Amino acid sequence: MKNLRQQKIIELIKDNVIDRQEVLQAKLKECGFKVTQATVSRDIRELGIIKSDGEDGVYKYRTSKEKEKIEINGKFALILKQAVSKVSYANNLIVVKTYTGMGSAAGAAIDAMELEDVLGTLAGDDTLLIIAHDNSSAEAVTEKLNELIG
């Protein structure tokens, strides 16, 4: 029962904005788990769940892996901000112009961010080609990159 409950907790915090233990307790009850606040607190501690703000600035419970990914993506965003001069797209192809010698660094950062709309990258000295799933994915990735580089 404990393992099922803890799996459900992980699922709930990934799929919902849960900012308080009481909210998590209520969601668990909706799923058929009768738990006390003390049980929820113990499960949170055992699972290594933390409360932090994300890229959207909202504080909520997250798995420690989610927090690591947010911090890592922040570091890669800094690399992109320093390396990229221009981002544009045509169809499902995104062309990223970088400063001389920074194409590979920008490509490695994009790859490490594991953006779900990106199929792959091809880096040169001062240019990076990103292949997206489709036109709308290319537009979304271009917008995200332009937001990151300011």
mmCIF file of C-alpha atoms in Angstrom, residues 2-89:
data_model
loop_
_atom_site.group_PDB
_atom_site.id
_atom_site.type_symbol
_atom_site.label_atom_id
_atom_site.label_comp_id
_atom_site.label_asym_id
_atom_site.label_seq_id
_atom_site.Cartn_x
_atom_site.Cartn_y
_atom_site.Cartn_z
ATOM 1 C CA LYS A 2 2.832 2.381 0.885
ATOM 2 C CA ASN A 3 4.592 1.845 -2.467
ATOM 3 C CA LEU A 4 1.360 2.439 -4.400
ATOM 4 C CA ARG A 5 0.661 5.579 -2.386
ATOM 5 C CA GLN A 6 4.165 6.923 -2.938
ATOM 6 C CA GLN A 7 3.954 6.209 -6.680
ATOM 7 C CA LYS A 8 0.654 8.101 -6.739
ATOM 8 C CA ILE A 9 2.264 11.024 -4.868
ATOM 9 C CA ILE A 10 4.998 11.276 -7.512
ATOM 10 C CA GLU A 11 2.398 11.112 -10.271
ATOM 11 C CA LEU A 12 0.244 13.774 -8.595
ATOM 12 C CA ILE A 13 3.070 16.264 -8.092
ATOM 13 C CA LYS A 14 4.215 15.830 -11.690
ATOM 14 C CA ASP A 15 0.707 16.319 -13.105
ATOM 15 C CA ASN A 16 -0.631 19.026 -10.760
ATOM 16 C CA VAL A 17 0.451 22.230 -9.087
ATOM 17 C CA ILE A 18 0.560 21.152 -5.453
ATOM 18 C CA ASP A 19 1.817 23.827 -3.113
ATOM 19 C CA ARG A 20 0.671 22.498 0.280
ATOM 20 C CA GLN A 21 0.545 19.131 2.002
ATOM 21 C CA GLU A 22 -3.193 19.582 2.573
ATOM 22 C CA VAL A 23 -3.748 19.790 -1.191
ATOM 23 C CA LEU A 24 -1.724 16.613 -1.711
ATOM 24 C CA GLN A 25 -3.657 14.887 1.082
ATOM 25 C CA ALA A 26 -6.974 15.856 -0.559
ATOM 26 C CA LYS A 27 -5.796 14.612 -3.982
ATOM 27 C CA LEU A 28 -4.730 11.309 -2.431
ATOM 28 C CA LYS A 29 -8.152 10.946 -0.806
ATOM 29 C CA GLU A 30 -9.777 11.568 -4.224
ATOM 30 C CA CYS A 31 -7.678 8.643 -5.490
ATOM 31 C CA GLY A 32 -8.874 6.363 -2.689
ATOM 32 C CA PHE A 33 -5.956 6.687 -0.264
ATOM 33 C CA LYS A 34 -6.936 7.482 3.330
ATOM 34 C CA VAL A 35 -3.940 9.329 4.743
ATOM 35 C CA THR A 36 -3.155 11.720 7.549
ATOM 36 C CA GLN A 37 -1.066 14.851 7.187
ATOM 37 C CA ALA A 38 1.707 13.091 9.148
ATOM 38 C CA THR A 39 1.746 10.237 6.603
ATOM 39 C CA VAL A 40 1.933 12.715 3.721
ATOM 40 C CA SER A 41 4.778 14.537 5.450
ATOM 41 C CA ARG A 42 6.679 11.267 6.001
ATOM 42 C CA ASP A 43 6.176 10.210 2.373
ATOM 43 C CA ILE A 44 7.415 13.581 1.117
ATOM 44 C CA ARG A 45 10.560 13.239 3.216
ATOM 45 C CA GLU A 46 11.182 9.602 2.179
ATOM 46 C CA LEU A 47 10.704 10.395 -1.517
ATOM 47 C CA GLY A 48 13.066 13.367 -1.398
ATOM 48 C CA ILE A 49 10.345 15.701 -2.629
ATOM 49 C CA ILE A 50 11.155 19.373 -2.298
ATOM 50 C CA LYS A 51 9.226 22.604 -2.586
ATOM 51 C CA SER A 52 10.763 25.092 -4.989
ATOM 52 C CA ASP A 53 9.991 27.626 -7.666
ATOM 53 C CA GLY A 54 10.226 26.551 -11.274
ATOM 54 C CA GLU A 55 10.904 28.334 -14.541
ATOM 55 C CA ASP A 56 7.398 29.790 -14.241
ATOM 56 C CA GLY A 57 8.154 31.233 -10.779
ATOM 57 C CA VAL A 58 5.460 29.123 -9.093
ATOM 58 C CA TYR A 59 6.362 27.410 -5.816
ATOM 59 C CA LYS A 60 5.217 23.803 -5.706
ATOM 60 C CA TYR A 61 6.306 20.334 -4.690
ATOM 61 C CA ARG A 62 8.736 18.702 -7.121
ATOM 62 C CA THR A 63 10.852 15.599 -7.229
ATOM 63 C CA SER A 64 14.510 16.377 -6.672
ATOM 64 C CA LYS A 65 15.155 15.280 -10.297
ATOM 65 C CA GLU A 66 12.758 17.995 -11.521
ATOM 66 C CA LYS A 67 14.653 20.580 -9.452
ATOM 67 C CA GLU A 68 17.985 19.362 -10.867
ATOM 68 C CA LYS A 69 16.630 19.651 -14.414
ATOM 69 C CA ILE A 70 15.423 23.224 -13.773
ATOM 70 C CA GLU A 71 18.847 24.198 -12.385
ATOM 71 C CA ILE A 72 20.683 22.482 -15.250
ATOM 72 C CA ASN A 73 18.441 24.128 -17.845
ATOM 73 C CA GLY A 74 19.180 27.464 -16.185
ATOM 74 C CA LYS A 75 22.904 26.871 -16.678
ATOM 75 C CA PHE A 76 22.398 25.942 -20.321
ATOM 76 C CA ALA A 77 20.216 29.012 -20.817
ATOM 77 C CA LEU A 78 23.158 31.111 -19.629
ATOM 78 C CA ILE A 79 25.442 29.416 -22.176
ATOM 79 C CA LEU A 80 22.914 30.110 -24.941
ATOM 80 C CA LYS A 81 22.517 33.722 -23.856
ATOM 81 C CA GLN A 82 26.280 34.207 -24.165
ATOM 82 C CA ALA A 83 26.733 32.205 -27.391
ATOM 83 C CA VAL A 84 23.701 32.973 -29.586
ATOM 84 C CA SER A 85 23.179 36.125 -31.640
ATOM 85 C CA LYS A 86 20.089 35.241 -33.731
ATOM 86 C CA VAL A 87 17.451 32.496 -34.019
ATOM 87 C CA SER A 88 15.086 32.004 -36.969
ATOM 88 C CA TYR A 89 13.178 29.143 -38.555
#
